[in-house]
XYZ file of C-alpha atoms in Angstrom:
776
model
C -35.950 8.752 -57.691
C -34.751 5.293 -58.839
C -33.531 6.524 -62.196
C -31.725 9.616 -60.671
C -30.086 7.649 -57.692
C -26.718 7.207 -59.272
C -26.524 10.923 -60.173
C -27.654 12.092 -56.745
C -25.216 9.616 -55.021
C -22.298 10.891 -57.150
C -23.220 14.422 -56.358
C -23.341 13.778 -52.670
C -19.856 11.930 -52.667
C -18.334 14.737 -54.628
C -19.399 17.445 -52.113
C -16.197 18.422 -50.105
C -17.956 20.587 -47.582
C -19.847 17.764 -45.978
C -17.905 16.237 -43.093
C -17.724 12.437 -42.763
C -20.447 11.699 -40.347
C -22.978 13.950 -42.031
C -22.083 12.492 -45.520
C -22.477 8.938 -44.256
C -25.823 9.831 -42.746
C -26.971 11.439 -45.870
C -25.856 8.578 -48.008
C -27.641 6.153 -45.906
C -30.767 8.243 -45.979
C -30.585 8.641 -49.786
C -30.010 4.890 -50.196
C -32.914 4.102 -47.946
C -35.219 6.284 -50.083
C -33.945 4.621 -53.226
C -34.466 1.183 -51.875
C -37.766 2.081 -50.621
C -38.881 3.036 -54.092
C -37.357 -0.102 -55.578
C -39.154 -2.247 -52.987
C -42.583 -0.669 -53.781
C -42.138 -1.146 -57.531
C -41.174 -4.904 -56.609
C -44.213 -5.468 -54.557
C -42.512 -5.454 -51.225
C -45.016 -3.046 -49.706
C -47.482 -5.874 -49.014
C -47.941 -7.602 -45.737
C -45.901 -10.536 -44.729
C -42.644 -9.220 -46.389
C -40.055 -6.694 -45.281
C -36.730 -5.337 -46.534
C -34.115 -4.977 -43.807
C -30.553 -3.754 -43.663
C -27.942 -5.611 -41.493
C -24.220 -5.050 -40.643
C -22.652 -1.799 -41.495
C -25.617 -0.551 -43.566
C -27.859 -1.463 -40.685
C -25.755 0.946 -38.498
C -25.849 3.559 -41.274
C -22.131 3.290 -41.882
C -22.045 3.672 -45.709
C -18.636 4.475 -47.153
C -18.305 5.546 -50.829
C -18.000 1.850 -52.013
C -19.669 -0.001 -49.181
C -21.672 -3.255 -49.834
C -25.392 -3.164 -49.182
C -26.169 -5.820 -46.720
C -29.849 -6.729 -47.276
C -32.122 -9.358 -46.126
C -35.629 -9.912 -47.539
C -37.685 -11.268 -44.758
C -41.078 -13.051 -45.141
C -43.446 -14.586 -42.525
C -44.423 -18.106 -42.056
C -47.608 -17.549 -43.942
C -45.910 -16.123 -46.907
C -44.698 -18.680 -49.280
C -40.811 -18.899 -49.755
C -41.521 -18.966 -53.657
C -43.459 -15.823 -53.493
C -40.810 -14.007 -51.348
C -38.066 -15.295 -53.910
C -40.077 -13.846 -56.747
C -40.124 -10.462 -54.971
C -36.426 -10.666 -54.430
C -35.648 -11.290 -58.003
C -37.618 -7.924 -58.891
C -35.687 -6.113 -56.187
C -32.001 -7.417 -56.565
C -31.683 -6.759 -60.350
C -32.076 -2.969 -60.388
C -29.543 -2.907 -57.547
C -27.136 -4.980 -59.469
C -27.838 -2.889 -62.523
C -26.638 0.327 -60.465
C -23.149 -1.409 -60.041
C -23.514 -1.139 -56.253
C -22.136 -4.192 -54.589
C -24.903 -6.305 -52.944
C -24.938 -8.934 -50.194
C -28.368 -10.307 -50.130
C -30.491 -13.198 -48.848
C -34.121 -14.245 -48.589
C -35.051 -15.679 -44.994
C -38.196 -16.305 -43.068
C -38.203 -14.824 -39.541
C -37.609 -18.227 -38.046
C -34.867 -19.148 -40.681
C -32.999 -15.945 -39.983
C -33.176 -16.501 -36.298
C -31.780 -20.002 -36.628
C -28.929 -18.821 -38.883
C -28.113 -16.073 -36.178
C -27.977 -18.777 -33.372
C -25.562 -20.934 -35.443
C -23.361 -18.312 -37.130
C -21.592 -15.547 -35.098
C -21.013 -13.047 -38.047
C -24.702 -13.358 -39.001
C -25.695 -12.757 -35.325
C -23.473 -9.808 -35.214
C -25.102 -8.291 -38.379
C -28.595 -8.871 -37.273
C -27.965 -7.140 -33.829
C -27.813 -4.080 -36.038
C -30.874 -4.831 -38.120
C -32.869 -1.723 -39.386
C -36.212 -1.667 -41.314
C -36.043 -0.313 -44.818
C -39.406 -1.244 -46.352
C -42.389 -3.537 -46.182
C -43.883 -5.007 -43.094
C -42.131 -3.302 -40.039
C -43.574 -5.913 -37.531
C -41.331 -8.577 -39.159
C -38.230 -6.530 -38.625
C -39.132 -5.818 -35.042
C -40.007 -9.442 -34.386
C -36.688 -10.752 -35.892
C -34.590 -8.081 -34.026
C -36.336 -8.757 -30.633
C -35.846 -12.502 -31.018
C -32.175 -12.437 -32.192
C -31.370 -10.141 -29.338
C -33.252 -12.284 -26.749
C -31.466 -15.420 -28.130
C -27.992 -13.594 -27.930
C -28.620 -12.697 -24.186
C -29.838 -16.160 -23.226
C -26.882 -17.829 -25.103
C -24.248 -15.319 -24.479
C -22.506 -16.825 -21.580
C -21.785 -19.813 -23.800
C -21.122 -17.994 -27.064
C -18.843 -15.168 -25.821
C -16.067 -17.741 -25.649
C -16.423 -18.450 -29.321
C -16.723 -14.647 -30.124
C -13.429 -13.978 -28.227
C -11.717 -16.852 -30.004
C -12.811 -15.492 -33.298
C -11.426 -12.047 -32.386
C -8.100 -13.594 -31.530
C -7.927 -15.549 -34.721
C -8.761 -12.279 -36.694
C -5.904 -10.459 -34.822
C -3.445 -13.173 -35.454
C -4.510 -13.047 -39.118
C -4.697 -9.319 -39.693
C -2.245 -7.852 -37.013
C -2.711 -4.752 -34.802
C -4.095 -1.601 -36.477
C -1.944 0.652 -34.083
C 1.473 -0.731 -35.283
C 0.894 -1.819 -38.827
C 2.487 -0.041 -41.762
C -0.350 -1.021 -44.144
C -3.201 -1.457 -41.632
C -6.507 -2.972 -42.222
C -9.028 -0.505 -40.794
C -11.758 -3.135 -40.376
C -10.209 -6.439 -39.532
C -7.060 -5.515 -37.639
C -7.087 -5.488 -33.953
C -8.252 -2.190 -32.768
C -10.323 -1.506 -35.890
C -13.994 -1.296 -36.918
C -14.701 -4.962 -36.393
C -13.701 -4.713 -32.613
C -16.068 -1.809 -32.208
C -18.928 -4.002 -33.574
C -17.937 -6.875 -31.095
C -17.987 -4.424 -28.025
C -21.492 -3.368 -29.140
C -22.468 -6.985 -29.087
C -20.881 -7.638 -25.714
C -22.707 -4.691 -24.217
C -25.992 -5.927 -25.881
C -25.475 -9.402 -24.128
C -25.822 -7.628 -20.535
C -23.121 -9.963 -19.444
C -20.707 -7.022 -19.212
C -20.597 -3.449 -20.402
C -17.873 -1.905 -22.547
C -16.195 1.519 -21.857
C -17.987 4.193 -23.564
C -15.527 7.213 -23.212
C -14.188 7.964 -26.528
C -15.598 4.926 -28.518
C -18.082 6.824 -30.746
C -15.514 9.462 -31.551
C -13.053 6.651 -32.496
C -15.627 5.008 -34.754
C -16.396 8.139 -36.463
C -12.722 8.905 -36.974
C -11.923 5.426 -38.355
C -14.772 5.654 -40.703
C -13.558 9.104 -41.929
C -10.130 7.537 -42.761
C -12.056 4.718 -44.637
C -14.180 7.027 -46.675
C -10.957 8.879 -47.873
C -9.142 5.551 -48.460
C -12.072 4.224 -50.645
C -12.399 7.557 -52.531
C -8.725 7.609 -53.330
C -8.550 3.957 -54.233
C -11.740 4.177 -56.355
C -12.993 0.865 -55.073
C -14.051 -1.023 -51.786
C -11.144 -1.491 -49.509
C -10.268 -1.298 -45.915
C -6.688 -1.597 -46.507
C -4.503 1.650 -46.081
C -1.886 1.003 -48.822
C 1.528 2.723 -48.611
C 1.058 4.295 -52.037
C -2.051 5.988 -50.976
C -0.951 7.201 -47.585
C 0.303 10.707 -48.654
C -2.914 11.400 -50.574
C -5.083 10.204 -47.670
C -3.125 12.336 -45.245
C -3.641 15.477 -47.420
C -7.439 14.734 -47.796
C -7.709 14.639 -44.024
C -5.627 17.829 -43.429
C -2.673 15.957 -42.007
C 1.009 16.838 -42.805
C 2.222 13.509 -44.178
C 1.850 9.798 -43.958
C 3.679 9.611 -40.668
C 1.094 12.031 -39.300
C -1.613 9.714 -40.728
C -0.318 6.506 -39.176
C 0.140 8.280 -35.884
C -3.497 9.465 -36.163
C -4.789 5.887 -37.003
C -2.527 4.506 -34.319
C -3.996 6.759 -31.657
C -7.510 5.866 -32.666
C -6.749 2.060 -32.712
C -5.122 2.190 -29.187
C -8.273 3.811 -27.821
C -10.378 0.929 -29.333
C -7.720 -1.722 -28.468
C -7.676 -0.469 -24.802
C -11.466 -0.478 -24.644
C -11.541 -3.945 -25.910
C -9.215 -5.389 -23.501
C -11.127 -3.820 -20.655
C -14.397 -5.194 -22.245
C -13.112 -8.709 -22.167
C -11.593 -8.445 -18.691
C -15.018 -7.546 -17.476
C -16.644 -10.586 -19.413
C -14.059 -12.912 -17.734
C -14.909 -11.422 -14.218
C -18.653 -11.678 -14.845
C -18.363 -15.297 -16.104
C -15.836 -16.539 -13.578
C -17.686 -15.764 -10.402
C -20.474 -13.503 -8.963
C -19.373 -10.079 -7.880
C -19.847 -9.559 -4.128
C -21.875 -11.516 -1.640
C -25.518 -11.593 -0.796
C -26.343 -10.295 2.545
C -29.659 -10.366 4.496
C -30.461 -6.894 5.855
C -33.700 -7.085 7.865
C -35.304 -9.518 5.491
C -34.026 -7.501 2.440
C -31.374 -9.114 0.149
C -28.581 -6.857 -1.040
C -25.258 -7.584 -2.802
C -22.081 -6.387 -0.925
C -19.206 -5.616 -3.232
C -15.945 -6.904 -2.092
C -13.006 -4.386 -1.692
C -9.609 -5.829 -1.220
C -6.733 -3.497 -0.300
C -3.973 -3.309 -2.893
C -1.948 -0.356 -1.554
C -2.423 2.632 0.661
C -5.634 4.284 -0.805
C -6.148 1.754 -3.552
C -8.377 -1.230 -3.523
C -9.746 -4.024 -5.758
C -13.319 -3.909 -6.563
C -15.060 -6.030 -9.232
C -11.658 -6.992 -10.703
C -10.492 -3.313 -11.224
C -8.351 -1.087 -9.201
C -10.220 1.785 -7.576
C -9.744 4.494 -5.081
C -10.640 3.788 -1.371
C -13.641 5.512 -0.248
C -11.878 7.957 2.090
C -9.250 8.991 -0.495
C -9.453 12.598 -1.702
C -7.281 12.699 -4.958
C -7.336 16.506 -5.007
C -5.095 16.392 -1.928
C -2.632 13.727 -3.106
C -0.688 14.312 -6.441
C 1.074 10.901 -6.089
C -2.258 9.003 -6.429
C -2.057 8.778 -10.289
C 1.239 6.844 -10.319
C 0.451 4.868 -7.210
C -2.911 3.653 -8.484
C -1.276 2.566 -11.789
C 1.611 0.710 -9.933
C -0.907 -1.026 -7.607
C -3.002 -2.082 -10.533
C -0.102 -3.382 -12.664
C 1.515 -5.308 -9.713
C -1.847 -6.985 -9.050
C -2.360 -7.605 -12.853
C -5.517 -5.520 -12.910
C -6.875 -2.657 -14.960
C -7.475 0.735 -13.441
C -11.152 1.489 -13.373
C -12.224 3.958 -16.084
C -14.152 5.934 -13.544
C -11.178 6.138 -11.414
C -8.932 7.237 -14.241
C -11.420 9.938 -15.123
C -11.531 11.011 -11.413
C -7.712 11.207 -11.181
C -7.581 13.215 -14.463
C -10.207 15.638 -13.237
C -9.082 16.345 -9.736
C -5.595 14.938 -8.956
C -2.989 17.871 -8.954
C 0.272 17.360 -10.915
C 3.318 16.053 -9.191
C 5.689 18.795 -7.635
C 9.089 19.236 -8.925
C 10.865 17.128 -7.784
C 8.657 14.257 -7.187
C 8.195 12.898 -3.593
C 10.108 9.707 -3.013
C 6.885 7.709 -3.026
C 6.007 8.662 -6.382
C 9.287 7.712 -7.737
C 9.029 4.369 -5.955
C 5.545 3.750 -7.525
C 6.773 4.668 -10.860
C 9.485 2.124 -10.582
C 7.026 -0.487 -9.350
C 4.967 0.312 -12.349
C 7.800 -0.106 -14.737
C 8.885 -3.315 -13.059
C 5.494 -5.105 -13.131
C 6.097 -6.911 -16.452
C 3.379 -7.320 -19.087
C 0.533 -5.873 -16.894
C 2.474 -2.444 -16.969
C 1.322 -1.792 -20.548
C -2.354 -2.113 -19.679
C -1.952 0.284 -16.634
C 0.261 2.701 -18.770
C -2.445 2.616 -21.401
C -5.103 3.364 -18.739
C -3.371 6.625 -17.769
C -2.221 7.460 -21.362
C -5.778 7.326 -22.700
C -6.670 10.133 -20.249
C -3.598 12.187 -20.885
C -2.056 11.365 -17.523
C 1.296 10.045 -18.665
C 1.901 13.500 -20.318
C 1.370 15.059 -16.949
C 4.047 12.602 -15.364
C 6.515 13.000 -18.427
C 5.901 16.316 -20.105
C 6.627 15.883 -23.769
C 5.506 12.319 -23.860
C 2.731 13.443 -26.338
C 5.381 13.915 -28.994
C 6.215 10.147 -28.823
C 2.675 8.857 -28.712
C 1.915 6.611 -31.571
C 4.854 7.863 -33.400
C 5.455 5.396 -36.272
C 8.801 3.580 -37.018
C 9.073 2.606 -40.658
C 12.297 0.478 -40.380
C 11.554 -3.329 -40.857
C 13.148 -4.021 -37.416
C 10.657 -2.342 -35.215
C 7.183 -3.825 -34.580
C 5.725 -0.989 -32.555
C 5.437 2.872 -32.395
C 7.918 4.697 -30.508
C 6.095 4.967 -27.241
C 4.856 1.373 -27.320
C 8.328 0.248 -28.161
C 9.519 2.059 -24.979
C 6.906 0.338 -22.918
C 7.823 -3.052 -24.417
C 11.488 -2.409 -23.674
C 10.516 -1.856 -20.063
C 8.581 -5.135 -19.990
C 11.546 -7.042 -21.274
C 13.848 -5.246 -18.946
C 11.743 -6.221 -15.983
C 12.654 -9.775 -16.767
C 16.372 -9.040 -16.659
C 16.534 -7.120 -13.292
C 18.334 -9.977 -11.765
C 21.412 -9.246 -14.025
C 22.119 -5.762 -12.879
C 23.075 -4.174 -9.556
C 20.636 -1.330 -10.167
C 17.213 -2.562 -11.558
C 15.845 0.874 -11.074
C 18.292 2.641 -13.315
C 17.766 -0.078 -16.042
C 14.002 0.378 -15.906
C 14.227 4.143 -16.055
C 16.768 3.902 -19.067
C 14.475 1.339 -20.792
C 11.371 3.618 -20.738
C 13.353 6.746 -21.798
C 16.122 5.389 -24.143
C 14.293 6.557 -27.401
C 12.845 9.751 -26.294
C 15.078 11.560 -28.760
C 13.277 10.214 -31.625
C 11.149 12.379 -33.594
C 9.907 13.117 -37.183
C 12.321 11.898 -39.898
C 13.618 15.301 -40.790
C 14.972 15.737 -37.192
C 17.181 12.785 -37.579
C 20.337 13.308 -39.532
C 21.504 9.689 -38.998
C 20.958 6.407 -37.116
C 22.494 7.497 -33.804
C 21.294 11.126 -33.515
C 18.320 10.212 -31.299
C 20.622 8.746 -28.730
C 22.348 12.037 -28.375
C 19.198 13.900 -28.277
C 17.561 11.629 -25.891
C 20.640 11.891 -23.461
C 19.983 15.562 -23.196
C 16.209 15.364 -23.019
C 16.199 12.894 -20.301
C 18.015 15.073 -17.746
C 15.130 17.371 -16.663
C 12.779 14.440 -16.597
C 15.082 12.579 -14.272
C 15.715 15.650 -12.162
C 12.018 16.239 -11.826
C 11.562 12.662 -10.643
C 13.957 13.506 -7.822
C 17.061 11.075 -8.873
C 20.302 12.112 -7.315
C 22.947 13.572 -9.782
C 25.020 10.277 -9.682
C 22.005 8.332 -11.014
C 21.180 10.689 -13.506
C 24.746 10.550 -14.853
C 24.480 6.717 -15.293
C 21.056 6.947 -16.959
C 22.358 9.615 -19.362
C 25.374 7.444 -20.217
C 23.067 4.461 -20.824
C 20.831 6.514 -23.172
C 23.574 8.154 -24.971
C 25.367 4.840 -25.674
C 22.344 2.429 -25.860
C 23.356 1.619 -29.463
C 26.999 1.218 -28.633
C 27.224 -2.564 -27.835
C 24.875 -3.547 -30.748
C 26.727 -1.448 -33.240
C 30.237 -2.495 -31.930
C 29.151 -6.218 -32.057
C 27.855 -5.763 -35.709
C 30.272 -3.301 -37.166
C 33.511 -3.740 -35.311
C 35.975 -6.447 -34.452
C 35.137 -7.358 -30.831
C 38.677 -8.498 -30.295
C 40.268 -5.392 -31.575
C 41.697 -3.518 -28.556
C 40.452 -0.172 -29.948
C 36.826 -1.601 -29.920
C 37.243 -2.535 -26.299
C 38.826 0.786 -25.282
C 36.008 2.792 -26.951
C 33.472 0.904 -24.710
C 35.607 1.102 -21.612
C 35.751 4.899 -22.085
C 32.092 5.034 -22.550
C 30.990 3.009 -19.526
C 33.664 3.538 -17.035
C 32.784 0.717 -14.757
C 31.374 -2.790 -14.592
C 28.086 -1.768 -13.019
C 27.329 0.564 -15.932
C 28.487 -2.083 -18.395
C 26.052 -4.666 -17.063
C 23.269 -2.093 -17.133
C 24.174 -1.332 -20.809
C 24.216 -4.864 -21.747
C 20.711 -5.533 -20.181
C 19.425 -2.444 -21.931
C 20.817 -3.442 -25.213
C 19.114 -6.886 -24.936
C 15.819 -5.217 -23.862
C 15.815 -2.791 -26.631
C 16.567 -5.412 -29.285
C 14.064 -7.933 -27.941
C 11.329 -5.270 -27.799
C 12.020 -4.203 -31.232
C 11.265 -7.639 -32.857
C 12.689 -11.047 -33.552
C 14.921 -9.758 -36.304
C 16.735 -7.518 -33.859
C 17.753 -10.254 -31.322
C 19.072 -13.356 -33.061
C 21.099 -16.002 -31.452
C 24.351 -14.989 -33.397
C 23.780 -11.335 -32.338
C 23.312 -12.319 -28.703
C 26.354 -14.404 -28.867
C 28.450 -11.558 -30.320
C 27.275 -8.997 -27.646
C 27.978 -11.512 -24.876
C 31.478 -12.037 -26.149
C 31.998 -8.245 -26.431
C 30.677 -7.655 -22.949
C 32.996 -10.333 -21.509
C 35.968 -8.545 -23.147
C 35.129 -5.313 -21.767
C 34.402 -6.712 -18.414
C 37.831 -8.116 -18.119
C 39.312 -4.870 -19.295
C 37.543 -3.007 -16.451
C 38.410 -5.433 -13.790
C 40.591 -4.243 -10.819
C 38.760 -1.239 -9.266
C 39.528 -0.602 -5.612
C 36.629 -1.214 -3.210
C 35.141 1.603 -1.420
C 36.197 2.361 2.068
C 33.689 1.635 4.904
C 32.029 4.767 6.182
C 32.586 6.290 9.589
C 29.975 5.999 12.412
C 27.360 8.674 12.542
C 26.464 10.410 15.610
C 23.509 8.335 16.275
C 25.491 5.178 15.845
C 28.233 6.333 18.105
C 25.712 7.139 20.867
C 23.990 3.788 20.531
C 27.266 1.878 20.712
C 28.238 3.820 23.792
C 24.847 3.198 25.480
C 25.533 -0.592 25.068
C 22.683 -3.172 24.793
C 19.896 -2.999 22.307
C 18.981 0.445 21.103
C 16.746 1.892 18.427
C 16.444 5.456 17.152
C 13.903 6.477 14.505
C 14.326 9.654 12.462
C 12.104 11.305 9.804
C 13.679 11.637 6.407
C 11.925 12.827 3.317
C 8.911 10.578 2.696
C 10.430 7.927 5.001
C 11.962 6.775 8.238
C 15.591 6.143 9.047
C 15.675 3.447 11.713
C 19.055 2.839 13.368
C 19.427 -0.413 15.351
C 22.413 -1.288 17.487
C 22.899 -4.502 19.311
C 25.561 -6.918 20.350
C 26.384 -8.967 17.203
C 24.904 -12.450 17.445
C 23.624 -15.019 15.034
C 19.978 -14.326 14.062
C 19.911 -10.638 14.918
C 19.219 -9.644 11.292
C 16.460 -12.087 10.974
C 14.913 -10.740 14.216
C 15.248 -7.169 13.063
C 13.701 -7.886 9.680
C 10.782 -9.734 11.339
C 9.991 -6.900 13.793
C 9.890 -4.362 10.948
C 7.652 -6.564 8.801
C 5.300 -7.216 11.703
C 4.806 -3.492 12.237
C 4.118 -3.120 8.554
C 7.044 -1.160 7.683
C 8.061 -1.385 3.974
C 11.834 -1.520 3.704
C 13.392 0.523 0.839
C 17.084 -0.126 1.780
C 19.306 -1.120 4.521
C 22.950 -1.134 5.470
C 24.264 -3.593 8.013
C 27.822 -3.813 9.401
C 29.701 -4.926 12.397
C 32.039 -2.555 14.431
C 33.876 -3.757 17.590
C 31.305 -6.606 18.242
C 28.285 -4.427 17.735
C 25.839 -4.837 14.921
C 24.901 -1.564 13.373
C 21.713 -1.581 11.160
C 20.413 1.418 9.260
C 17.005 0.894 7.704
C 15.135 3.217 5.435
C 11.434 2.239 5.623
C 7.870 3.693 5.418
C 4.758 2.630 6.967
C 2.490 0.685 4.589
C -0.661 2.089 6.282
C -1.237 4.589 9.024
C 1.380 5.995 11.406
C 4.911 4.740 12.290
C 5.311 2.621 15.495
C 7.383 4.146 18.328
C 11.028 3.302 18.773
C 10.313 1.837 22.185
C 7.660 -0.521 20.747
C 10.143 -1.816 18.163
C 12.781 -2.290 20.698
C 10.615 -4.203 23.144
C 9.512 -6.526 20.185
C 13.134 -6.966 19.114
C 14.243 -7.865 22.664
C 11.283 -10.369 22.879
C 12.237 -11.768 19.373
C 15.810 -12.207 20.599
C 14.973 -13.971 23.844
C 12.473 -16.342 22.209
C 9.331 -14.893 23.995
C 7.924 -13.695 20.810
C 6.991 -16.097 18.062
C 7.883 -14.071 15.088
C 7.232 -16.878 12.675
C 3.652 -17.277 13.737
C 3.099 -13.500 13.640
C 4.527 -13.207 10.146
C 2.407 -16.129 8.819
C -0.621 -13.847 9.572
C 0.720 -11.261 7.221
C -0.336 -11.922 3.628
C 0.792 -10.143 0.476
C -1.539 -8.295 -1.696
C -2.997 -10.608 -4.497
C -0.544 -10.928 -7.341
C -1.923 -11.837 -10.801
C 0.923 -10.664 -12.976
C 4.038 -12.592 -13.954
C 6.993 -12.641 -11.411
C 10.515 -13.174 -12.336
C 11.865 -16.161 -10.267
C 14.272 -15.443 -7.508
C 17.958 -15.789 -7.963
C 20.762 -16.531 -5.485
C 24.293 -15.855 -6.573
C 27.779 -16.478 -5.240
C 29.941 -13.811 -6.731
C 33.551 -15.072 -7.041
C 36.427 -13.191 -5.541
C 34.144 -10.454 -4.251
C 35.795 -10.550 -0.745
C 38.931 -11.939 0.736
C 37.486 -12.431 4.254
C 33.853 -13.319 3.724
C 31.683 -15.114 1.429
C 29.249 -12.925 -0.541
C 25.721 -14.168 -1.119
C 23.665 -12.025 -3.442
C 19.764 -12.480 -3.398
C 17.520 -11.021 -6.061
C 13.746 -11.410 -5.747
C 10.378 -9.719 -6.171
C 9.905 -7.643 -3.050
C 7.250 -9.078 -0.666
C 6.857 -8.806 3.107
C 8.934 -11.341 4.911
C 11.534 -11.741 2.084
C 14.467 -10.455 4.135
C 13.383 -12.556 7.290
C 13.342 -15.678 5.098
C 16.785 -15.199 3.768
C 18.429 -14.138 7.052
C 16.540 -16.991 8.889
C 18.274 -19.427 6.572
C 21.602 -17.865 7.315
C 20.958 -17.883 11.050
C 19.921 -21.539 10.865
C 23.006 -22.521 9.221
C 24.980 -20.910 11.965
C 26.497 -18.139 9.852
C 27.254 -14.561 10.938
C 26.396 -11.584 8.898
C 29.239 -9.283 9.080
C 27.913 -6.818 6.479
C 24.858 -6.496 4.243
C 23.267 -4.119 1.630
C 19.479 -4.341 1.117
C 17.989 -2.308 -1.652
C 14.275 -2.430 -2.791
C 14.318 -0.883 -6.154
C 10.693 -0.464 -7.424
C 9.116 -4.048 -7.271
C 12.470 -5.762 -6.789
C 14.818 -6.484 -3.904
C 18.634 -6.781 -4.323
C 20.045 -8.080 -1.081
C 23.934 -8.791 -0.653
C 25.123 -10.483 2.564
C 28.735 -10.849 3.660
C 28.825 -14.024 5.766
C 31.299 -15.935 7.859
C 31.570 -19.047 9.757
C 31.461 -19.041 13.600
C 35.309 -18.879 13.553
C 35.297 -15.813 11.321
C 36.319 -17.507 8.039
C 34.759 -17.581 4.595
C 32.599 -20.543 3.520
C 34.054 -23.324 1.550
C 32.683 -23.613 -2.022
C 30.678 -26.647 -1.368
C 29.191 -25.026 1.832
C 28.501 -21.804 0.031
C 26.495 -23.750 -2.703
C 24.728 -25.706 -0.034
C 23.481 -22.445 1.799
C 22.540 -20.712 -1.656
C 20.511 -23.817 -2.430
C 18.631 -23.474 1.029
C 17.892 -19.832 0.429
C 16.511 -20.717 -3.068
C 14.388 -23.327 -1.585
C 13.010 -21.045 1.083
C 12.061 -18.317 -1.543
C 10.472 -20.787 -3.911
């Protein structure tokens, strides 16, 4: 066989009807047989010597031009000189065959020592496989290397992770590269090897769903790449991409990059979860040891994150009593809770949701939209939670048509990411700019949708087409989410014109009246202008450093300032008339509360004689009864404070109106220590980043009051803290607007001194500083 190996190998590689996995297996089997004959001819069939394969060949992953990674092992009793002589006889025929060879001669003990000192060598030997000679040597070495790895893993895993990060920094991300390295890039074949090693350590397991399919698919691509290139390579070069795509039955190079990106993201997602589990396993023991009648058992800790979702072993899972088949909102609520806590969603939970959770109705319940906004506003952890759902196809159930965007490549030099990942990254950047806009929810929705009009190159006639297409495509998505028509109109405007500011700053004279008028006509008002400015920055920063330079940022700021001045002078809205409920409460006098059920929430109307501290007391009572405030409007009419709260119970049933009224009366007369009660309420654990709070004093916002605007991450007791500062300062709140938009609160207070006048500028700054200090 030795003489005919080259011919048999060429015949095998030329057979087009053999699929990739079967061909690799056949090639490994053919090579094993050839090496076995060479080993016998060289005298390796005697005791005390063995030929073993390591690395990719050890796993049977032979591509057309793969190296043969071989080690000639010998026992302690076998002289090294004798083993070296056998190796000389063995290596020369392999070199003569023109097959690349990575070889060494080691004693079992020497190989073991090298594995303990060298991580790449250890990774290769974990996949050690006997080829010829004494099988006991191969078995002994593999057993000892594996035992050493398990005993040393807690110390060596940090080094392995560091090497993975260095490799990713050097080789980039496979999912987003235009000329990806299928082996070394993050999300490539090397990460699959690393995850196998982590699982073998017994410190933590890796997710198994889809990984073997990903490995096989990546190897299929590499086989074709090497066949077309005619040499050993892992790099998918631009000039070969169309030919590789054709060989794999794909339409074109864009389809090929989308295919590779999808595989890489599966691997990358699994790798992130694997290292998260390693961190959890090494940081502290999971659960507590409990003595149950003389029998020790480990009790797993479960910490509530949201209604029906808990943290267990560092992952977000469903509470035991939850039935996903009866709650279509669980998918998005679980993702939001996980992202806000900076945790992954458990793979088992994702699989259960994908199998049993029904699709959301049309339109979505308000709780689903709130959770979706919380997911988008979670910052960087949002990406991991989104990927958790996307890997199971759940994003496509929330946003039908999302699959068209998944892993869609962008070949311009500006964008670092595929279309879908760019949208996610834009939402992450936008979550850090929510303090700049009046409606963070609209900014986040526009961020995640602004490029949905992108598609294959032939669908785009020019640079701006995708904005026009996207503005039309987003309407049914937004209506399905349950957004009111006015909000849909604003988001459509943002998507249609999301290139306007950048293009105008770069291609038009920002001081030309025609330039200003074009933008004025497009946005219509200052609120939309501010949203568009924040979306423009988010889009550019998410694209890459080349898209958001200091100069470009300055140009856009100057342009926005010009447009804002042109839009100034709008008339304020007239105050609304009293509702029937408000009228009845005012006529009844004293403290009154009415609770009404509205879709997915409660409308709580409170009326009481206006006094300093009333708002703080009301906010405290609602928080004590675990009511999550979504919005509120507070105003004063003829000496009576009217408060309309939209809220929902965090857990369980809503309190009765009489219970709330009794506690509010006690809070106002001082017999209820609200501060002590609130101190016992703790927020769910938060591990993700939080944008710092911001307190603003808008100039010329009111002729009769000082306006204080507070923007902060929404947490229980936030409104109480702010209103307590105002009460302690002796200020009256004559009007207020409270909005919780996803994970963020935007609260605006119109305050006056006891004699009904606005605050002086120094006093206003002093109060703002006190609020900022209280929130810090």
